CSV table of C-alpha atoms and ligand atoms in Angstrom, one decimal:
chain,number,residue,atom,x,y,z
J,6,MET,CA,66.3,75.8,48.6
J,7,LYS,CA,66.7,79.0,50.5
J,8,ILE,CA,69.1,81.7,49.5
J,9,LEU,CA,70.0,84.6,51.8
J,10,PHE,CA,71.3,87.8,50.2
J,11,ILE,CA,72.6,90.5,52.5
J,12,GLY,CA,72.5,94.2,51.3
J,13,ASP,CA,75.5,96.5,51.0
J,14,ILE,CA,77.8,95.8,54.0
J,15,PHE,CA,79.0,99.3,55.0
J,16,GLY,CA,82.2,99.8,57.0
J,17,GLN,CA,83.1,98.3,60.3
J,18,PRO,CA,79.5,98.7,61.7
J,19,GLY,CA,78.2,96.7,58.8
J,20,ARG,CA,80.8,93.9,59.2
J,21,ARG,CA,80.2,93.7,62.9
J,22,ILE,CA,76.4,93.3,62.6
J,23,VAL,CA,76.8,90.6,60.0
J,24,LYS,CA,79.1,88.8,62.4
J,25,GLU,CA,76.7,89.2,65.3
J,26,CYS,CA,73.5,88.3,63.5
J,27,LEU,CA,74.4,85.8,60.8
J,28,PRO,CA,74.6,82.8,63.1
J,29,ARG,CA,71.1,83.5,64.4
J,30,LEU,CA,69.7,84.0,60.8
J,31,VAL,CA,71.3,80.8,59.7
J,32,GLU,CA,69.8,78.9,62.6
J,33,GLU,CA,66.4,80.4,62.0
J,34,HIS,CA,66.2,80.1,58.2
J,35,ARG,CA,68.7,77.4,57.2
J,36,PRO,CA,69.8,79.1,53.9
J,37,GLU,CA,71.8,76.8,51.6
J,38,LEU,CA,73.5,79.8,50.0
J,39,ILE,CA,74.5,83.1,51.6
J,40,LEU,CA,75.5,86.0,49.4
J,41,ALA,CA,76.3,89.7,50.1
J,42,ASN,CA,77.3,92.9,48.4
J,43,ALA,CA,80.5,94.2,50.0
J,44,GLU,CA,81.7,97.1,47.9
J,45,ASN,CA,81.6,99.4,50.9
J,46,ALA,CA,83.0,97.1,53.5
J,47,ALA,CA,86.3,99.1,54.0
J,48,ALA,CA,85.3,102.3,55.8
J,49,GLY,CA,82.5,102.9,53.3
J,50,PHE,CA,84.8,102.8,50.2
J,51,GLY,CA,85.8,99.6,48.5
J,52,ILE,CA,87.1,96.4,50.1
J,53,THR,CA,90.6,95.0,50.9
J,54,PRO,CA,91.8,91.4,50.6
J,55,PRO,CA,91.8,90.8,54.4
J,56,LEU,CA,88.1,92.0,54.5
J,57,VAL,CA,87.2,89.7,51.7
J,58,GLU,CA,88.6,86.8,53.8
J,59,GLU,CA,86.9,88.1,56.9
J,60,LEU,CA,83.5,88.1,55.3
J,61,LEU,CA,83.9,84.8,53.5
J,62,ASP,CA,84.9,83.2,56.8
J,63,MET,CA,81.6,84.3,58.3
J,64,GLY,CA,79.9,81.8,55.9
J,65,ILE,CA,79.2,84.1,52.9
J,66,ALA,CA,79.8,82.1,49.7
J,67,VAL,CA,80.2,84.9,47.2
J,68,LEU,CA,80.7,88.7,47.5
J,69,THR,CA,79.3,91.1,44.9
J,70,SER,CA,80.3,94.7,44.4
J,71,GLY,CA,79.8,97.7,42.2
J,72,ASN,CA,81.3,101.1,41.3
J,73,HIS,CA,83.3,101.3,44.6
J,74,ILE,CA,85.2,98.0,44.0
J,75,TRP,CA,88.2,100.0,42.6
J,76,ASP,CA,88.5,102.4,45.6
J,77,LYS,CA,91.3,100.4,47.5
J,78,LYS,CA,94.3,99.9,45.3
J,79,GLU,CA,95.3,96.7,47.0
J,80,ILE,CA,92.2,95.0,45.6
J,81,LEU,CA,93.3,95.4,42.0
J,82,PRO,CA,96.1,92.7,42.1
J,83,TYR,CA,93.8,90.6,44.2
J,84,LEU,CA,91.1,90.7,41.5
J,85,ARG,CA,93.7,90.0,38.9
J,86,ASP,CA,95.2,87.0,40.7
J,87,HIS,CA,92.0,85.4,41.9
J,88,VAL,CA,90.6,84.5,38.5
J,89,ASP,CA,88.0,82.1,40.0
J,90,GLY,CA,87.7,84.1,43.2
J,91,ARG,CA,84.5,84.6,45.2
J,92,LEU,CA,84.8,88.4,45.0
J,93,LEU,CA,83.0,89.7,41.9
J,94,ARG,CA,83.1,93.1,40.2
J,95,PRO,CA,80.4,94.1,37.7
J,96,ALA,CA,80.7,92.0,34.6
J,97,ASN,CA,80.0,95.0,32.3
J,98,TYR,CA,83.2,96.9,33.0
J,99,PRO,CA,85.0,97.3,29.7
J,100,ALA,CA,87.3,94.4,28.6
J,101,GLY,CA,90.7,94.4,30.4
J,102,ALA,CA,89.4,95.4,33.8
J,103,PRO,CA,90.8,93.0,36.4
J,104,GLY,CA,88.5,90.5,38.0
J,105,HIS,CA,85.3,88.9,36.8
J,106,GLY,CA,81.6,89.3,37.1
J,107,LEU,CA,80.4,85.6,37.2
J,108,TYR,CA,80.9,82.9,39.8
J,109,LEU,CA,79.9,79.3,39.3
J,110,GLY,CA,79.7,77.3,42.4
J,111,THR,CA,78.2,74.3,44.1
J,112,THR,CA,76.5,74.3,47.5
J,113,ARG,CA,77.3,71.8,50.3
J,114,ALA,CA,74.2,69.9,49.2
J,115,GLY,CA,75.6,69.6,45.7
J,116,VAL,CA,73.4,72.2,44.0
J,117,GLY,CA,75.1,74.2,41.2
J,118,TYR,CA,74.6,77.9,41.2
J,119,ALA,CA,75.7,81.0,39.4
J,120,VAL,CA,76.1,84.5,40.7
J,121,LEU,CA,76.2,87.4,38.2
J,122,ASN,CA,77.2,91.0,39.1
J,123,LEU,CA,76.0,93.8,36.8
J,124,GLN,CA,76.1,97.6,37.1
J,125,GLY,CA,73.6,100.2,35.8
J,126,ARG,CA,74.6,103.1,33.6
J,127,VAL,CA,72.0,105.7,34.5
J,128,PHE,CA,73.6,108.4,36.8
J,129,MET,CA,76.7,106.1,37.0
J,130,PRO,CA,79.9,105.5,34.9
J,131,SER,CA,79.1,104.8,31.3
J,132,ILE,CA,80.4,101.3,31.1
J,133,ASP,CA,79.2,98.5,28.8
J,134,CYS,CA,75.6,97.7,28.4
J,135,PRO,CA,74.4,95.6,31.4
J,136,PHE,CA,71.5,94.1,29.4
J,137,ARG,CA,73.7,92.8,26.5
J,138,THR,CA,76.4,91.7,29.0
J,139,ALA,CA,73.8,89.8,31.0
J,140,ASP,CA,72.9,87.9,27.7
J,141,ALA,CA,76.5,87.2,27.0
J,142,VAL,CA,77.4,86.0,30.5
J,143,LEU,CA,74.3,83.9,31.0
J,144,ALA,CA,75.3,82.1,27.8
J,145,GLN,CA,78.4,80.9,29.6
J,146,VAL,CA,76.4,79.4,32.5
J,147,PRO,CA,75.9,75.6,32.0
J,148,ALA,CA,72.2,74.8,31.1
J,149,GLU,CA,72.0,72.5,34.1
J,150,THR,CA,72.9,75.3,36.5
J,151,ARG,CA,69.4,76.5,37.3
J,152,ILE,CA,70.0,78.6,40.4
J,153,ARG,CA,71.1,82.0,39.0
J,154,ILE,CA,71.3,85.1,41.2
J,155,VAL,CA,71.9,88.5,39.7
J,156,ASP,CA,73.1,91.6,41.7
J,157,MET,CA,72.0,94.6,39.7
J,158,HIS,CA,74.0,97.4,41.2
J,159,GLY,CA,72.4,100.7,40.1
J,160,GLU,CA,71.2,104.1,40.9
J,161,ALA,CA,68.0,104.4,38.8
J,162,THR,CA,65.0,102.4,39.9
J,163,SER,CA,63.8,102.3,36.2
J,164,GLU,CA,67.0,100.6,35.0
J,165,LYS,CA,66.8,98.0,37.8
J,166,VAL,CA,63.1,97.2,37.2
J,167,ALA,CA,63.8,96.9,33.5
J,168,MET,CA,66.6,94.4,34.2
J,169,GLY,CA,64.2,92.4,36.4
J,170,TRP,CA,61.7,92.1,33.5
J,171,TYR,CA,64.4,91.5,31.0
J,172,LEU,CA,65.8,88.5,32.9
J,173,ASP,CA,62.4,87.3,34.1
J,174,GLY,CA,62.3,83.5,33.7
J,175,ARG,CA,66.0,83.3,32.8
J,176,VAL,CA,67.4,83.7,36.4
J,177,THR,CA,66.2,82.9,39.9
J,178,ALA,CA,66.6,86.5,41.2
J,179,VAL,CA,67.4,90.0,40.2
J,180,LEU,CA,68.3,92.0,43.4
J,181,GLY,CA,69.1,95.7,43.3
J,182,THR,CA,72.0,97.2,45.4
J,183,HIS,CA,73.8,100.5,45.6
J,184,THR,CA,71.3,103.1,46.8
J,185,HIS,CA,71.4,101.7,50.4
J,186,ILE,CA,67.7,102.4,50.8
J,187,PRO,CA,65.6,99.3,51.0
J,188,THR,CA,62.6,99.3,48.7
J,189,ALA,CA,59.2,97.7,49.5
J,190,ASP,CA,58.6,96.1,46.1
J,191,GLU,CA,59.9,92.6,46.6
J,192,THR,CA,57.9,90.2,44.3
J,193,VAL,CA,58.2,87.1,42.2
J,194,LEU,CA,57.8,88.3,38.5
J,195,LEU,CA,55.5,86.6,36.0
J,196,HIS,CA,58.0,83.9,34.9
J,197,GLY,CA,59.5,83.0,38.2
J,198,THR,CA,62.2,85.5,38.9
J,199,ALA,CA,62.4,87.0,42.4
J,200,TYR,CA,62.9,90.7,42.3
J,201,VAL,CA,63.5,93.7,44.6
J,202,THR,CA,64.7,97.2,43.5
J,203,ASP,CA,67.1,97.6,46.4
J,204,LEU,CA,68.1,95.4,49.3
J,205,GLY,CA,69.1,98.4,51.5
J,206,MET,CA,72.3,98.8,53.5
J,207,THR,CA,73.8,96.7,56.2
J,208,GLY,CA,75.3,99.5,58.3
J,209,PRO,CA,74.5,102.7,60.2
J,210,TYR,CA,71.1,104.2,59.4
J,211,ASP,CA,71.7,107.3,61.6
J,212,SER,CA,73.6,108.7,58.6
J,213,VAL,CA,73.3,109.7,54.9
J,214,ILE,CA,73.6,106.3,53.2
J,215,GLY,CA,76.3,105.3,55.8
J,216,ILE,CA,78.3,108.5,56.1
J,217,GLU,CA,78.2,110.9,59.1
J,218,LYS,CA,75.3,113.1,58.1
J,219,GLU,CA,76.7,116.5,59.1
J,220,SER,CA,79.6,116.2,56.6
J,221,VAL,CA,77.2,115.2,53.8
J,222,ILE,CA,74.8,118.1,54.5
J,223,GLN,CA,77.8,120.5,54.5
J,224,LYS,CA,78.9,119.1,51.1
J,225,PHE,CA,75.4,119.7,49.7
J,226,LEU,CA,75.3,123.2,51.1
J,227,ASN,CA,78.7,124.4,49.9
J,228,GLN,CA,79.9,121.9,47.3
J,229,ILE,CA,83.4,121.8,48.8
J,230,PRO,CA,85.0,118.4,49.0
J,231,ALA,CA,84.6,117.0,52.5
J,232,ARG,CA,86.1,114.2,54.5
J,233,PHE,CA,83.5,111.4,54.8
J,234,GLU,CA,83.6,109.2,57.9
J,235,VAL,CA,81.5,106.1,58.5
J,236,ALA,CA,78.6,106.9,60.9
J,237,LYS,CA,78.0,104.8,64.0
J,238,GLY,CA,74.4,104.9,65.1
J,239,ASP,CA,71.3,102.7,64.4
J,240,VAL,CA,73.2,99.9,62.8
J,241,ARG,CA,70.9,97.4,60.9
J,242,LEU,CA,71.2,94.4,58.7
J,243,SER,CA,69.2,94.4,55.5
J,244,ALA,CA,68.6,91.1,53.7
J,245,VAL,CA,66.1,89.1,51.6
J,246,LEU,CA,65.4,85.4,51.8
J,247,ILE,CA,64.5,83.7,48.6
J,248,GLU,CA,63.0,80.2,48.3
J,249,ALA,CA,63.7,78.6,44.9
J,250,ASP,CA,63.2,75.3,43.2
J,251,PRO,CA,66.7,73.9,42.4
J,252,GLN,CA,65.3,71.8,39.5
J,253,THR,CA,63.8,74.7,37.6
J,254,GLY,CA,65.6,77.7,39.1
J,255,CYS,CA,62.3,79.5,39.6
J,256,ALA,CA,61.7,81.4,42.8
J,257,ARG,CA,58.8,80.5,44.9
J,258,SER,CA,59.0,83.5,47.2
J,259,ILE,CA,61.1,86.5,48.2
J,260,GLN,CA,60.8,87.9,51.7
J,261,ARG,CA,62.5,91.1,53.1
J,262,LEU,CA,63.7,90.1,56.5
J,263,PRO,CA,62.9,92.5,59.3
J,264,HIS,CA,65.9,94.7,60.0
J,265,GLN,CA,68.2,93.0,62.5
G,328,LIG,FE1,77.7,101.4,44.7
C-alpha cells in the first residue's frame, strides 16, 4: 500500500498549495493513506479547530504536530475534547497535557494503521524521553496493526537518525519534521523501516523557514523581538511517498516527491 506524508504545512500559502496539488497527487500515486504535519498551519504558529477541519476535508486522514501545537489557545479545549481525534500532539509531553500522540485507524480498504507523533529534546523543550515514550506507546498498538507511521518532530539530525535506527523493524516509517528543510537521505533501513531526517516544508521557500526573511535577518542582527509574518513567494509542497507491505508493515520504498 502507498502512504503519502506531507511535510509541515505553513500558513495560508501551505494550505492553498495542498488544496491545489493534492487531487493531482492522489490521481497520480493513488495513496491509501494521506498524512501531514500541520503545526504551523495557522499563520505559521499553531493550528485552530476550523483549520483542522479544513485540512481533514482535503482528504488528509491524520494531522501530526510538534512544539507549536500549543500556540493558539483555542486548540487546547479542542485537543482535550477530541480524545480520539485525528489531530495529534507529540506523545512525550508530560502527563496531563491535553490531547494524545497516537491515532489508530483503518483505511477505506480495511487496513489498520497507527500514527505516532514524537518530539525531540535536543535544542527543544525538555519534555519526556521520546525513545522510552515510543516503546510505551507502541506497546499499546494492537499486534495485528502492522502499518505504523512515526512523525519524529525534532531539531537535531542526530536525534532523528537515532530514532530511525531505534525503531527500525518495529515501525513502517520514521519521518522527521520541524526544520522545514528537506534532507536528501531518504532510505529503507536494515530491518524495513522507511526513514528521512526531514520532509521539508509545504509553504513559501522565499523566506526563512516560512517567515518573511527581512524580519528574521533583523532579529539575528539586533536580537530585538520582531513581528513575524508568513512569506508569500516560491510556494512548494514537500512530501514523501512510501510503499509498504500491509501484512508485515515493512516499507518497500520511500521516495521524495519532486517539489510541487
Ligand atoms: Fe516545530
